[in-house]
Short mmCIF file of C-alpha atoms and ligand atoms in Angstrom, two decimals:
data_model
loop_
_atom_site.label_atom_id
_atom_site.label_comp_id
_atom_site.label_asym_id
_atom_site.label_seq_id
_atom_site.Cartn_x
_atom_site.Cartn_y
_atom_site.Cartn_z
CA UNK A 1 -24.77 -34.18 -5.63
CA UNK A 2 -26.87 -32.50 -8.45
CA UNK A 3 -26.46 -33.30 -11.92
CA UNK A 4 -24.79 -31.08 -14.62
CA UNK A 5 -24.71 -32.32 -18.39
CA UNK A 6 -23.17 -30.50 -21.25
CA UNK A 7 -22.07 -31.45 -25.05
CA UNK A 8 -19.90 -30.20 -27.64
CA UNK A 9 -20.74 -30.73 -31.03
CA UNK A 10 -17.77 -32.96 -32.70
CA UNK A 11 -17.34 -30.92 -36.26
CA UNK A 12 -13.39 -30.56 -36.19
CA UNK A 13 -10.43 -29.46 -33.83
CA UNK A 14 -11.32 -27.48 -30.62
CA UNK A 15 -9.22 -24.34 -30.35
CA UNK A 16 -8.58 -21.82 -27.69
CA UNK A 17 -12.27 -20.51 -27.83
CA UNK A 18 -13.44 -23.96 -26.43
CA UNK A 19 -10.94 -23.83 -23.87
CA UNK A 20 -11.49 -20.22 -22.65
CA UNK A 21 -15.77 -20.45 -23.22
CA UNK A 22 -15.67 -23.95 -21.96
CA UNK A 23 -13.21 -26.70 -21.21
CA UNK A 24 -11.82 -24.69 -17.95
CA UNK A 25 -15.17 -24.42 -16.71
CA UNK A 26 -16.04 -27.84 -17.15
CA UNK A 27 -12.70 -29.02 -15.21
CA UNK A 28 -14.20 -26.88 -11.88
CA UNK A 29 -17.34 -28.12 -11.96
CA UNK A 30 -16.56 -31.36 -11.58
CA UNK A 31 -16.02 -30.50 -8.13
CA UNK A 32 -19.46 -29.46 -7.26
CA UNK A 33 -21.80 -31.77 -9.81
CA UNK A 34 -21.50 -35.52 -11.04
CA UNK A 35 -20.90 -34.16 -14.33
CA UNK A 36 -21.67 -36.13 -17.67
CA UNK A 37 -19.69 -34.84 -20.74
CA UNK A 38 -21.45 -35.63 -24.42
CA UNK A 39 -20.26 -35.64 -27.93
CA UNK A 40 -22.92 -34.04 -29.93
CA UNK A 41 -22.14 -36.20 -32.74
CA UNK A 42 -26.23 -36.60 -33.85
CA UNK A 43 -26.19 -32.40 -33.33
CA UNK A 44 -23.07 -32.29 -35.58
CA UNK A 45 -24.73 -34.51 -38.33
CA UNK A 46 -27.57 -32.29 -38.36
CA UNK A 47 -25.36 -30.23 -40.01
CA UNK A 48 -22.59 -31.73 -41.67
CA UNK A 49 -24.57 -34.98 -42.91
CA UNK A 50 -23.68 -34.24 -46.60
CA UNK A 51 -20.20 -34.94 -45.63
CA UNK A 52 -19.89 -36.76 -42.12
CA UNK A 53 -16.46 -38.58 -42.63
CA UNK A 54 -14.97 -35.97 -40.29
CA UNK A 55 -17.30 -36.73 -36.91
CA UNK A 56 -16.08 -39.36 -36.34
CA UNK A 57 -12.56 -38.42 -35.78
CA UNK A 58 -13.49 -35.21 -34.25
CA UNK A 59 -15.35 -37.24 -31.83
CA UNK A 60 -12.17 -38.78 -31.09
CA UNK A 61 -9.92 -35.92 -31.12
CA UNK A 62 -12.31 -34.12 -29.13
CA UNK A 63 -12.54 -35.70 -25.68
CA UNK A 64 -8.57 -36.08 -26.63
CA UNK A 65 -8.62 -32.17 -25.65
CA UNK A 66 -11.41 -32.67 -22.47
CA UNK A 67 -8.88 -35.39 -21.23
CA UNK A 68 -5.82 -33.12 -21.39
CA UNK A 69 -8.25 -30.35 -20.34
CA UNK A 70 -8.50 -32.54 -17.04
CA UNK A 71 -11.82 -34.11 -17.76
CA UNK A 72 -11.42 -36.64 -15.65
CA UNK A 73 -12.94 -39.87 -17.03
CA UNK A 74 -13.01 -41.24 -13.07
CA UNK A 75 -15.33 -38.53 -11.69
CA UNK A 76 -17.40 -37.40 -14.90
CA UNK A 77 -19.06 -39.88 -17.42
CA UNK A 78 -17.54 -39.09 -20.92
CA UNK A 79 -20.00 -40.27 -23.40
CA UNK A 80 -20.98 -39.87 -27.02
CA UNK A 81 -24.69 -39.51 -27.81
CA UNK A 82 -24.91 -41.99 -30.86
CA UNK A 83 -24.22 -44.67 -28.10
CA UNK A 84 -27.08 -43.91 -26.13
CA UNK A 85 -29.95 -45.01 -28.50
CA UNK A 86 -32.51 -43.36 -25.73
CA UNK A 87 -31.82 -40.14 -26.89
CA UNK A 88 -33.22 -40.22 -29.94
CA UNK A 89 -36.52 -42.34 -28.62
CA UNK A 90 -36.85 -39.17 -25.88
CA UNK A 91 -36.23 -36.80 -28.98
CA UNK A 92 -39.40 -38.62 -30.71
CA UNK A 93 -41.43 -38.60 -27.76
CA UNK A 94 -40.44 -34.71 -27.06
CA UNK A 95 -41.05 -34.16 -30.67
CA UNK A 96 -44.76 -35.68 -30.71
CA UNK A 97 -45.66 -33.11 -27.38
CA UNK A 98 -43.72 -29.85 -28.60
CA UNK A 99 -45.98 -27.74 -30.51
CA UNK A 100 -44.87 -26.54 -34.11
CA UNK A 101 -44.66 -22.18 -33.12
CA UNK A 102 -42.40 -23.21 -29.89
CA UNK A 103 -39.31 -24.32 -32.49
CA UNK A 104 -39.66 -22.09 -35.40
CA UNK A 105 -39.20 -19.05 -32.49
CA UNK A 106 -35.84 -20.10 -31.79
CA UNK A 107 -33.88 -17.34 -32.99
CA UNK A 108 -30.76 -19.36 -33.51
CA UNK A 109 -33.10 -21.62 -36.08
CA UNK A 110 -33.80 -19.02 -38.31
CA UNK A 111 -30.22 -17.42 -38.04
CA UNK A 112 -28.53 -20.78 -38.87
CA UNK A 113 -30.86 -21.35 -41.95
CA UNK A 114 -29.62 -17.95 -43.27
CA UNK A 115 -25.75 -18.50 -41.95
CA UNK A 116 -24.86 -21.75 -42.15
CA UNK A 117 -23.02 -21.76 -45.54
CA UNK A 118 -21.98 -24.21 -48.08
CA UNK A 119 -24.64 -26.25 -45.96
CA UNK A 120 -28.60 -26.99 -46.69
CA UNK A 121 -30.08 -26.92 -42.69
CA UNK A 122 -33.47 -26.54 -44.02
CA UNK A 123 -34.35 -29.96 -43.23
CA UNK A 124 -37.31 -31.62 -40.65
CA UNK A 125 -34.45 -32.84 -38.37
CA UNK A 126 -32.98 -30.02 -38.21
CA UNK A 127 -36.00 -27.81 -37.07
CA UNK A 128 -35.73 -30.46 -34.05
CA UNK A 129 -32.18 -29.60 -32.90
CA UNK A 130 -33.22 -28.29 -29.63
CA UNK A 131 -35.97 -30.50 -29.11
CA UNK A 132 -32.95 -33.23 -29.45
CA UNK A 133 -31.30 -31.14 -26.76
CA UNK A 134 -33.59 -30.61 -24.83
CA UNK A 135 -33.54 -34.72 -24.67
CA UNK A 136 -29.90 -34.57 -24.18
CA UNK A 137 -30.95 -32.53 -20.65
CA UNK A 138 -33.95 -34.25 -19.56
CA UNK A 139 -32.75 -37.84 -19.85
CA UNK A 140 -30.24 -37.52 -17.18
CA UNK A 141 -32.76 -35.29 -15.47
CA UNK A 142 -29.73 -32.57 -15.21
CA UNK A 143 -30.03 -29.95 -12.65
CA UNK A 144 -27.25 -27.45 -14.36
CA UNK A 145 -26.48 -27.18 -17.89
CA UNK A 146 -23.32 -24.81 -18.73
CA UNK A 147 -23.67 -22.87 -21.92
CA UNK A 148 -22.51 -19.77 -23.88
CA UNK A 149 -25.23 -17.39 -24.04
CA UNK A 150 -26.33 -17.92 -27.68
CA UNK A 151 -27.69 -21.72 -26.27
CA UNK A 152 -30.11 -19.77 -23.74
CA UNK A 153 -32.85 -19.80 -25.96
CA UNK A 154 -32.71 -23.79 -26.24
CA UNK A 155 -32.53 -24.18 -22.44
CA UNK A 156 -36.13 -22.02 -22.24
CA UNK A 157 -37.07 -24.46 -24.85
CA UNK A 158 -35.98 -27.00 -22.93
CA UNK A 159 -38.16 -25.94 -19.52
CA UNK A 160 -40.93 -25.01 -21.48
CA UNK A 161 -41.37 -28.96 -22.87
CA UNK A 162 -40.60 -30.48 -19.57
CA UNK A 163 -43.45 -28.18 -18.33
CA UNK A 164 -45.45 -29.37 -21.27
CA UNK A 165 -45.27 -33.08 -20.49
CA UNK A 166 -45.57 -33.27 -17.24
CA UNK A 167 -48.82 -30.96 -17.43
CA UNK A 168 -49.72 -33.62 -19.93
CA UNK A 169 -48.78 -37.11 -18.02
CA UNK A 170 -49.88 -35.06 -14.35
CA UNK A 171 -47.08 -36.00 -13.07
CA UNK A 172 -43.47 -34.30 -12.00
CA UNK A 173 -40.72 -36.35 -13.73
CA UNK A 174 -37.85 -33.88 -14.11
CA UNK A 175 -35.99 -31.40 -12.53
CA UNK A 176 -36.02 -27.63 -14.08
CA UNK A 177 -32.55 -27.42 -15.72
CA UNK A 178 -30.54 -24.23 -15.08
CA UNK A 179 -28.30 -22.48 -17.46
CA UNK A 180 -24.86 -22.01 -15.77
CA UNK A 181 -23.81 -19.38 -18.27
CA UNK A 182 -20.22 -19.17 -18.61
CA UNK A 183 -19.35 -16.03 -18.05
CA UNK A 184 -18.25 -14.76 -21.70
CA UNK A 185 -14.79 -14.68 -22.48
CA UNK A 186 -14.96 -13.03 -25.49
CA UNK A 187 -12.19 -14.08 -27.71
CA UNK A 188 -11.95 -12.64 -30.98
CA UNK A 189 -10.20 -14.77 -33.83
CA UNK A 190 -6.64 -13.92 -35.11
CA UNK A 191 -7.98 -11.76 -37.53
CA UNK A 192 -10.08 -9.93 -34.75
CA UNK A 193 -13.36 -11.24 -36.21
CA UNK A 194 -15.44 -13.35 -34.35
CA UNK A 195 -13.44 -16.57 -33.73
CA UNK A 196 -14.82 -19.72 -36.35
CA UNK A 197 -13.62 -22.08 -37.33
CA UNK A 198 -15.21 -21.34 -41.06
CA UNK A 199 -13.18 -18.37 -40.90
CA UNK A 200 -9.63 -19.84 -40.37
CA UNK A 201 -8.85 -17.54 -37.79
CA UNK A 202 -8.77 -20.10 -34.56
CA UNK A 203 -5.78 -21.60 -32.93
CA UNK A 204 -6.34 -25.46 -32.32
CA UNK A 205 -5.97 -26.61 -28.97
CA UNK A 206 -3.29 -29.57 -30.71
CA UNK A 207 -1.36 -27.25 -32.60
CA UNK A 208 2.20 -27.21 -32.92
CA UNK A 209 4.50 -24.57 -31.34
CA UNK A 210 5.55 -23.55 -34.73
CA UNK A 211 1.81 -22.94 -35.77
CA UNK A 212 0.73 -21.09 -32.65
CA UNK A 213 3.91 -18.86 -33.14
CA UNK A 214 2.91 -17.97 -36.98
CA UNK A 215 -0.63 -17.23 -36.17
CA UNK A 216 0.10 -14.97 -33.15
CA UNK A 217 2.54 -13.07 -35.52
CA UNK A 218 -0.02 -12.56 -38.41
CA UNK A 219 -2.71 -11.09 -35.66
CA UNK A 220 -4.14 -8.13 -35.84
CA UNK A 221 -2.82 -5.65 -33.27
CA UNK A 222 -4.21 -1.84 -32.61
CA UNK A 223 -4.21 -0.18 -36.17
CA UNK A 224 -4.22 3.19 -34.46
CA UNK A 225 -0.58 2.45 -33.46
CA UNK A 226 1.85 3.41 -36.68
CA UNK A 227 4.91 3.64 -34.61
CA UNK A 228 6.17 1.80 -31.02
CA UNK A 229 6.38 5.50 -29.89
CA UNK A 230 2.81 5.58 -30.18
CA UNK A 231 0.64 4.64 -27.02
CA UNK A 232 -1.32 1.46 -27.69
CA UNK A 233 -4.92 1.10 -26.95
CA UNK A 234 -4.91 -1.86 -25.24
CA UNK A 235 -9.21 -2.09 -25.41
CA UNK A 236 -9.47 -2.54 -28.62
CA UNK A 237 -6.00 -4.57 -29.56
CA UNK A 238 -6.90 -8.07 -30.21
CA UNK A 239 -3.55 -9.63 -28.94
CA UNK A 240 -4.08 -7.36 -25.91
CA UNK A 241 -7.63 -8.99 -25.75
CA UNK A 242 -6.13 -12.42 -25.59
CA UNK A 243 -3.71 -11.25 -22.92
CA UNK A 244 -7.14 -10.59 -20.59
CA UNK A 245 -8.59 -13.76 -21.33
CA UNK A 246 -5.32 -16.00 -20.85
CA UNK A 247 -3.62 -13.79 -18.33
CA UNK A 248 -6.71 -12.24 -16.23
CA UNK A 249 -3.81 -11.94 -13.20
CA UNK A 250 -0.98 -10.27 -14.85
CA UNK A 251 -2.55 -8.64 -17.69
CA UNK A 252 -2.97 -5.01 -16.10
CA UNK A 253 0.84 -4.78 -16.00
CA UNK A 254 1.05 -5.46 -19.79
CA UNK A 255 -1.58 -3.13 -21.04
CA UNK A 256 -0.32 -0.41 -18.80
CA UNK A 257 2.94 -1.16 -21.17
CA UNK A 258 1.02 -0.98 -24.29
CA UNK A 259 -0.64 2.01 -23.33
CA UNK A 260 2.04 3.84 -21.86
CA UNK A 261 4.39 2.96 -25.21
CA UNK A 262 6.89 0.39 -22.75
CA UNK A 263 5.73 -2.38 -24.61
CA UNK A 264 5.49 -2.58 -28.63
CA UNK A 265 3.59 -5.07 -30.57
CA UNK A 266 6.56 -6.86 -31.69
CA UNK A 267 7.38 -8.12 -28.44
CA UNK A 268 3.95 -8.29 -27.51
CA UNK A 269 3.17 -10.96 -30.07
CA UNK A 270 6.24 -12.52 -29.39
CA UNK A 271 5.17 -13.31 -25.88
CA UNK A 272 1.92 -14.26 -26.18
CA UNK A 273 3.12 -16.65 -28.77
CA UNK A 274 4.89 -17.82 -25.95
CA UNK A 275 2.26 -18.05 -23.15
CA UNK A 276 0.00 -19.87 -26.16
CA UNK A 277 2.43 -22.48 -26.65
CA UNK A 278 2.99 -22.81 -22.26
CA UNK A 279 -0.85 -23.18 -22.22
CA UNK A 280 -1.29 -25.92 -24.66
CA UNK A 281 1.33 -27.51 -23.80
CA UNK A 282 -0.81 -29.98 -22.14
CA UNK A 283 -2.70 -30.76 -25.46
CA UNK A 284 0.35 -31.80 -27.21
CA UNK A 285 1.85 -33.85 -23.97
CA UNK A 286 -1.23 -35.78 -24.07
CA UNK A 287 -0.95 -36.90 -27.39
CA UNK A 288 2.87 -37.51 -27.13
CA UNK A 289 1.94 -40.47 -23.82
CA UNK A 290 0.76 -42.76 -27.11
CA UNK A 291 2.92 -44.60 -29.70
CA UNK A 292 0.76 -44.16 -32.73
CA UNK A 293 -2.37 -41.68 -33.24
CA UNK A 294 -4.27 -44.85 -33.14
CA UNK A 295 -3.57 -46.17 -29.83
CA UNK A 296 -4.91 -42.80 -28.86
CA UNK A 297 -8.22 -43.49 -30.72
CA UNK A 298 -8.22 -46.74 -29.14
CA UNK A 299 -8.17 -45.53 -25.41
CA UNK A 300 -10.64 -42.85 -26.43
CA UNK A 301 -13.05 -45.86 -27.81
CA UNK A 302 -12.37 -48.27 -24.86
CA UNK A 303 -13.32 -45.37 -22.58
CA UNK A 304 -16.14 -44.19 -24.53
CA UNK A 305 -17.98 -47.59 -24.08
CA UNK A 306 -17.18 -47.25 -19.93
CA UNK A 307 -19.07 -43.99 -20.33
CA UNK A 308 -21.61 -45.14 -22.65
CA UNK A 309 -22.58 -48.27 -20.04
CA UNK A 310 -22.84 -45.58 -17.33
CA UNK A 311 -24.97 -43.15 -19.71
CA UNK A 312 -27.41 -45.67 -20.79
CA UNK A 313 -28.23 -47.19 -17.30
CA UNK A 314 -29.17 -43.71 -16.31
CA UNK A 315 -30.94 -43.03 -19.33
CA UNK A 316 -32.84 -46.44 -19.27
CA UNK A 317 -34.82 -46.06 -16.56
CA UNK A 318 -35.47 -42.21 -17.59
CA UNK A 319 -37.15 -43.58 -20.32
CA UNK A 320 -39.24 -46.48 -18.78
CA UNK A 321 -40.60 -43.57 -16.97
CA UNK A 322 -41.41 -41.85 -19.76
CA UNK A 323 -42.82 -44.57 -21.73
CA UNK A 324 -44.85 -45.71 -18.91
CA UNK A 325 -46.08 -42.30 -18.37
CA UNK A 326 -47.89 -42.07 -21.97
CA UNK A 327 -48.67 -45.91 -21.90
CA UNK A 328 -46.27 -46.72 -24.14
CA UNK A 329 -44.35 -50.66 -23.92
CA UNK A 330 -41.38 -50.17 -21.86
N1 LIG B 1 -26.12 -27.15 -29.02
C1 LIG B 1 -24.91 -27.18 -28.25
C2 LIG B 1 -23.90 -26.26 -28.93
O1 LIG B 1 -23.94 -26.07 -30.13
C3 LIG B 1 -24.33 -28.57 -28.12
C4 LIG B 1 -25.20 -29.46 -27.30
C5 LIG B 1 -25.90 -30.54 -27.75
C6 LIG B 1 -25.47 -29.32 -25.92
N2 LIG B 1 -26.58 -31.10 -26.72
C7 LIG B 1 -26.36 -30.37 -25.60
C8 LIG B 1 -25.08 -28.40 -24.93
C9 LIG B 1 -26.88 -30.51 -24.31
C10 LIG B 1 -25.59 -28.55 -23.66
C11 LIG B 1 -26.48 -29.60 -23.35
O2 LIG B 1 -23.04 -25.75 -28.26
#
């Protein structure tokens, strides 16, 4: 079976973006790769080291969601990269081959350095964030990587410096990771910007039916539509948007409705408040199977360390290979 790895960084609650862009995905391809699923938790402190006391329990409350998501902990390793100490020696060693010009390209470097707010990314770590990825991928020698489209860039990156090394140790010691790019459900937020969690405008995969409801009601709908009598425009209604994403079956029905003035945005929103809350469902069942929240982050902990075991045998004898390869002590 070929190899797939992919990571989330853990910076607070996953919401219906991550499930849509991501965690759906990931639940198929266990089928067709041995999968291993990482919390980015060194990625996340690259940016949120000024104030890290949330990455921790977003690290938990994280592979909370994969698990309901139907991440099976059985057929995928579910690991967190702070408990594989190899990827930071693999970062070093990518770091000392990957020439300076090949990371200050990356457009999403300079674009996070100007957007990132409230947070100071112009550090030397953070200049390395896809070198660090590019680790991440190489150390389990991963075949498929699935990622949104704005993480293409670091997956070049990430061929180019496996190219780079093994041109410099003559030798062949990993395979050429493919993007798998998950075809882009675009979900706009509740306010029908793009969906961030900096913007408040996300619905958490955990959150109650009460919250779900209130933020469905306060979305945006079509602003061309005054009256029910007028015809909606179903293309450019956010909640109709949703309705593609979460409904890609039925959803030609309901726009047909909106368009044709059958359906108004009262009873739109009142619905998909009510196919949100069917959805995640699962999210809030999964919780419910513990006593205390801290049971849950106990289970999450105990099967953390199964994954990490797995992880690190893997990425052990990556990096003996490695070492040996530049004539370093393994
Ligand atoms: N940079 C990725 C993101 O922000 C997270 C990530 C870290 C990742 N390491 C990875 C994704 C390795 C895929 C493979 O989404």
């Amino acid at each position: 079976m070929r190899r797939l790895l992919s990571g989330m960084r853990p910076t607070g609650a996953l919401h219906l973006g991550h499930l849509a862009g991501a965690l759906a995905n990931w639940r198929r391809l266990q089928d067709e790769y041995e999968c291993f699923f990482m919390v980015a938790d060194y990625h996340a402190l690259m940016s949120e080291y000024e104030h890290p006391q949330r990455i921790r329990e977003s690290s938990v409350e994280n592979v909370l969601d994969w698990l309901a998501a139907g991440v099976d902990p059985k057929r995928s390793v579910i690991f967190r990269q702070s408990d594989v100490p190899q990827h930071l020696e693999l970062f070093a060693i990518l770091s000392i081959v990957t020439p300076l010009g090949w990371v200050e390209r990356v457009p999403t470097y300079k674009e996070q350095l100007r957007e990132l707010q409230g947070r100071d990314v112009a550090t030397y770590g953070f200049l390395g964030y896809p070198v660090l990825q590019a680790a991440d991928i190489l150390l389990y020698k991963a075949h498929a990587v699935p990622v949104g489209e704005d993480q293409l860039p670091h997956l070049e990156l990430t061929r180019e410096i496996a190219r780079r090394l093994h041109f410099l140790v003559k030798r062949e010691l990993f395979p050429e990771p493919q993007a798998l790019l998950t075809e882009s459900a675009r979900l706009g937020g509740t306010d029908g910007r793009k969906m961030s969690k900096s913007y408040g405008n996300t619905i958490a995969l955990a959150a109650s039916p009460e919250e779900i409801t209130k933020s469905v009601q306060n979305m945006f709908t079509d602003p061309a539509r005054v009256k029910m009598s007028d015809p909606g425009h179903p293309q450019t209604c956010n909640v109709c948007g949703y309705w593609k994403v979460f409904e890609p079956q039925g959803y030609q029905r309901l726009w047909e409705e909106c368009a044709t003035a059958k359906r108004g945005c009262v009873q739109n929103k009142r619905e998909l408040a009510e196919a949100l809350v069917a959805l995640t469902e699962p999210f809030r069942a999964y919780r419910k199977r513990f006593k205390a929240p801290s049971d849950a982050a106990a289970e999450v902990e105990r099967l953390l360390q199964e994954g990490a075991k797995k992880a690190q045998a893997v990425a052990q004898q990556t990096m003996a290979e490695v070492k040996q390869a530049f004539g370093l002590a393994g």
